[in-house]
C-alpha cells in the first residue's frame, strides 16, 4: 500500500497543476495516469489562455517559456454580413489579454517542473475504483505493470477528464448531470500557412461557422462547422479552402492564406456540468466535472480556475486547519462555472447555423452579434468573459 496526502487521478493540466501547487506548499501528492507518458505529452488540444491562467502560470514559477513563446492577442475579428467587426477586448476590458499557447506546452511545462522536483507519477496505470470516500482515508485502486496497487490518501482529486472514473464514484442519487449536445461539430485543420492577420477571426456565415487563428507565425489553426457525424475523409483540401474562403473572407480584409494541410479532425460539441463537484473526500476538477463547447476557448482555463480554488482549499486545510475552503469548494467553482457555461453556450448559439433554423432566429443571431461588437456595453461584457472571470481564491 502506497501512502500520500492527496491522491490525484489524471495527468492532464488539472492534475499536474494541482500536484505542482501542493508541492510549492510542502503538501505531498501522487499522480496516477491511465495513458503512457508520450501520449500525455503530445496530445493536441485547445490553446488559448485567458489572463488569469497566464498570471497563475507566472505565480507558480512557470511563466518563463510561456512569456517567450505565447502570442498575446488583443482583438477578435467577427465577420458577418460581408464585413469585419473587430472587437478589441484588450481595450474593452481595461488592458486584459488572451494568449495563444497550446495546451501541450502547458502540460510540458508542468510535467518538467514535477519531474525536476521528483514527483511520484504512475503512467500507464488505470484507476479501477475508489473506496472509502465517506470515511477518513480513501483508497485508490489502480493497475501498474499488470499488478493491482493501492494508494491510501487523505483526499482524492478527480482530475481524470470527461471519460474518467472518479465521477462514477458519486452515487447516482446524489448526482445531477446537465447536458446539451449540439447538432454540429468542428472540423479542425492545421495548415502550414502564415495567418493573413494576427487577430483571431470568426466567420459567422449562413453556410456555418468558421474560425482562423494564429498557431505560430508560420502555422494557422482553422475550424469549419460541419455535421457531427461527418468524416474528415469527406473534406478534400479544395473543399476545405473553398469553404474557409466563403465563410471568412470579407470586403476590405486580406483573404485567408492557403498552405499545406497537415491535420484534419472532427470534434463533437457539448455543454456538460456535474453537481456536486465534491462527494466526501473526492473533489472533481476540470473536464471530470464540466465540458464547454470550444467556442470561447474556456476548457483549459476552467480547469485551471478549479485547481486554483482546490489548491487554496487544501492549503487552508493542511496549513491552518481551516475546513471552510474545502466545504465551500463545490459551490465556489460551480457558481463561476455556470457563468462560463453561459458565455460558452451563448456564443456557440450566436455564431453557428442550426439545422432548420428560421429566418427570425438568424435575425436574432445578427442582432446579438451587432450588439456585442457594435456597442460599448456589448464589447465590455464579451471582453470581461473572454479574458476570464475572476476566481475566488
Ligand atoms: N485512471 C487514470 N487516469 C485516467 C483515468 C483512469 N481511470 N481516466 C482518465 N484518466 C486520465 C486521462 O488519460 C487524462 O490524461 O485523466 C487525464 C484527464 O486529463 P484531461 O482530459 O486533459 O482533463 P483536465 O486535466 O481536466 O484538462 C481539461 O482538457 O479536454 C481538455 O478542453 C479541455 O483543455 C481542457 C483540459
CSV table of C-alpha atoms and ligand atoms in Angstrom, one decimal, residues 8-17 31-36 39-40 43-47 103 107 122-129 140-143 158-166 285-294 297-304 306-307, ligand 1:
chain,number,residue,atom,x,y,z
A,8,UNK,CA,-4.6,12.7,-7.9
A,9,UNK,CA,-6.3,10.8,-10.7
A,10,UNK,CA,-5.2,12.1,-14.2
A,11,UNK,CA,-2.1,13.8,-15.5
A,12,UNK,CA,-3.9,16.4,-17.6
A,13,UNK,CA,-3.3,20.1,-17.0
A,14,UNK,CA,-5.6,19.9,-13.9
A,15,UNK,CA,-3.9,17.0,-12.2
A,16,UNK,CA,-0.4,18.3,-12.9
A,17,UNK,CA,-1.2,21.9,-11.8
A,31,UNK,CA,-0.5,11.2,-9.7
A,32,UNK,CA,-2.0,8.2,-11.3
A,33,UNK,CA,-2.5,8.4,-15.1
A,34,UNK,CA,-4.1,5.8,-17.4
A,35,UNK,CA,-2.1,6.7,-20.6
A,36,UNK,CA,1.5,6.4,-21.4
A,39,UNK,CA,0.7,10.2,-25.2
A,40,UNK,CA,0.1,12.7,-22.3
A,43,UNK,CA,-1.9,15.2,-27.1
A,44,UNK,CA,-3.2,18.0,-29.3
A,45,UNK,CA,-5.8,20.2,-27.6
A,46,UNK,CA,-7.0,23.7,-27.4
A,47,UNK,CA,-4.6,26.6,-26.9
A,103,UNK,CA,-2.2,23.0,-24.1
A,107,UNK,CA,1.5,20.2,-20.0
A,122,UNK,CA,2.4,6.4,-12.3
A,123,UNK,CA,1.8,6.4,-16.1
A,124,UNK,CA,0.1,3.6,-18.0
A,125,UNK,CA,-1.7,3.0,-14.7
A,126,UNK,CA,-5.6,3.0,-15.0
A,127,UNK,CA,-7.5,3.6,-11.8
A,128,UNK,CA,-10.1,0.8,-11.5
A,129,UNK,CA,-12.1,2.0,-8.4
A,140,UNK,CA,-7.5,4.5,-4.9
A,141,UNK,CA,-7.1,1.1,-6.6
A,142,UNK,CA,-5.1,1.0,-9.9
A,143,UNK,CA,-3.0,-1.2,-12.1
A,158,UNK,CA,-10.7,13.6,-9.6
A,159,UNK,CA,-8.8,15.2,-12.5
A,160,UNK,CA,-9.4,12.4,-14.9
A,161,UNK,CA,-11.3,14.2,-17.6
A,162,UNK,CA,-14.8,13.7,-19.1
A,163,UNK,CA,-14.3,10.0,-19.7
A,164,UNK,CA,-12.6,9.4,-16.3
A,165,UNK,CA,-13.7,7.1,-13.5
A,166,UNK,CA,-13.9,9.4,-10.5
A,285,UNK,CA,-11.9,19.3,-11.1
A,286,UNK,CA,-11.6,20.3,-14.8
A,287,UNK,CA,-13.2,18.2,-17.5
A,288,UNK,CA,-14.2,15.5,-15.0
A,289,UNK,CA,-16.9,18.0,-13.8
A,290,UNK,CA,-17.7,20.1,-16.8
A,291,UNK,CA,-17.3,20.4,-20.5
A,292,UNK,CA,-17.8,23.5,-22.6
A,293,UNK,CA,-18.1,23.8,-26.4
A,294,UNK,CA,-14.8,25.1,-27.8
A,297,UNK,CA,-11.8,28.6,-25.5
A,298,UNK,CA,-12.7,28.0,-21.9
A,299,UNK,CA,-12.0,24.3,-21.3
A,300,UNK,CA,-8.4,24.5,-20.1
A,301,UNK,CA,-9.0,27.9,-18.3
A,302,UNK,CA,-11.9,26.5,-16.4
A,303,UNK,CA,-9.8,23.5,-15.3
A,304,UNK,CA,-7.1,25.9,-14.0
A,306,UNK,CA,-11.0,24.9,-10.3
A,307,UNK,CA,-7.4,24.0,-9.4
B,1,LIG,N1,-7.2,6.3,-14.4
B,1,LIG,C1,-6.2,7.1,-14.5
B,1,LIG,N2,-6.2,8.2,-15.3
B,1,LIG,C2,-7.3,8.4,-16.0
B,1,LIG,C3,-8.4,7.6,-15.9
B,1,LIG,C4,-8.4,6.5,-15.1
B,1,LIG,N3,-9.4,5.6,-14.9
B,1,LIG,N4,-9.4,8.1,-16.8
B,1,LIG,C5,-8.9,9.2,-17.4
B,1,LIG,N5,-7.6,9.4,-17.0
B,1,LIG,C6,-6.6,10.4,-17.4
B,1,LIG,C7,-6.7,10.7,-18.9
B,1,LIG,O1,-5.8,9.7,-19.6
B,1,LIG,C8,-6.1,12.1,-19.0
B,1,LIG,O2,-4.7,12.1,-19.1
B,1,LIG,O3,-7.0,11.7,-16.9
B,1,LIG,C9,-6.5,12.7,-17.7
B,1,LIG,C10,-7.5,13.8,-17.8
B,1,LIG,O4,-6.9,14.9,-18.5
B,1,LIG,P1,-7.7,15.9,-19.4
B,1,LIG,O5,-8.7,15.2,-20.2
B,1,LIG,O6,-6.7,16.8,-20.1
B,1,LIG,O7,-8.6,16.8,-18.4
B,1,LIG,P2,-8.2,18.1,-17.5
B,1,LIG,O8,-6.9,18.0,-16.8
B,1,LIG,O9,-9.4,18.4,-16.7
B,1,LIG,O10,-8.0,19.3,-18.5
B,1,LIG,C11,-9.0,20.0,-19.1
B,1,LIG,O11,-8.5,19.2,-21.3
B,1,LIG,O12,-10.2,18.4,-22.7
B,1,LIG,C12,-9.4,19.4,-22.5
B,1,LIG,O13,-10.6,21.3,-23.2
B,1,LIG,C13,-10.2,20.6,-22.1
B,1,LIG,O14,-8.4,22.0,-22.1
B,1,LIG,C14,-9.2,21.3,-21.2
B,1,LIG,C15,-8.5,20.3,-20.5
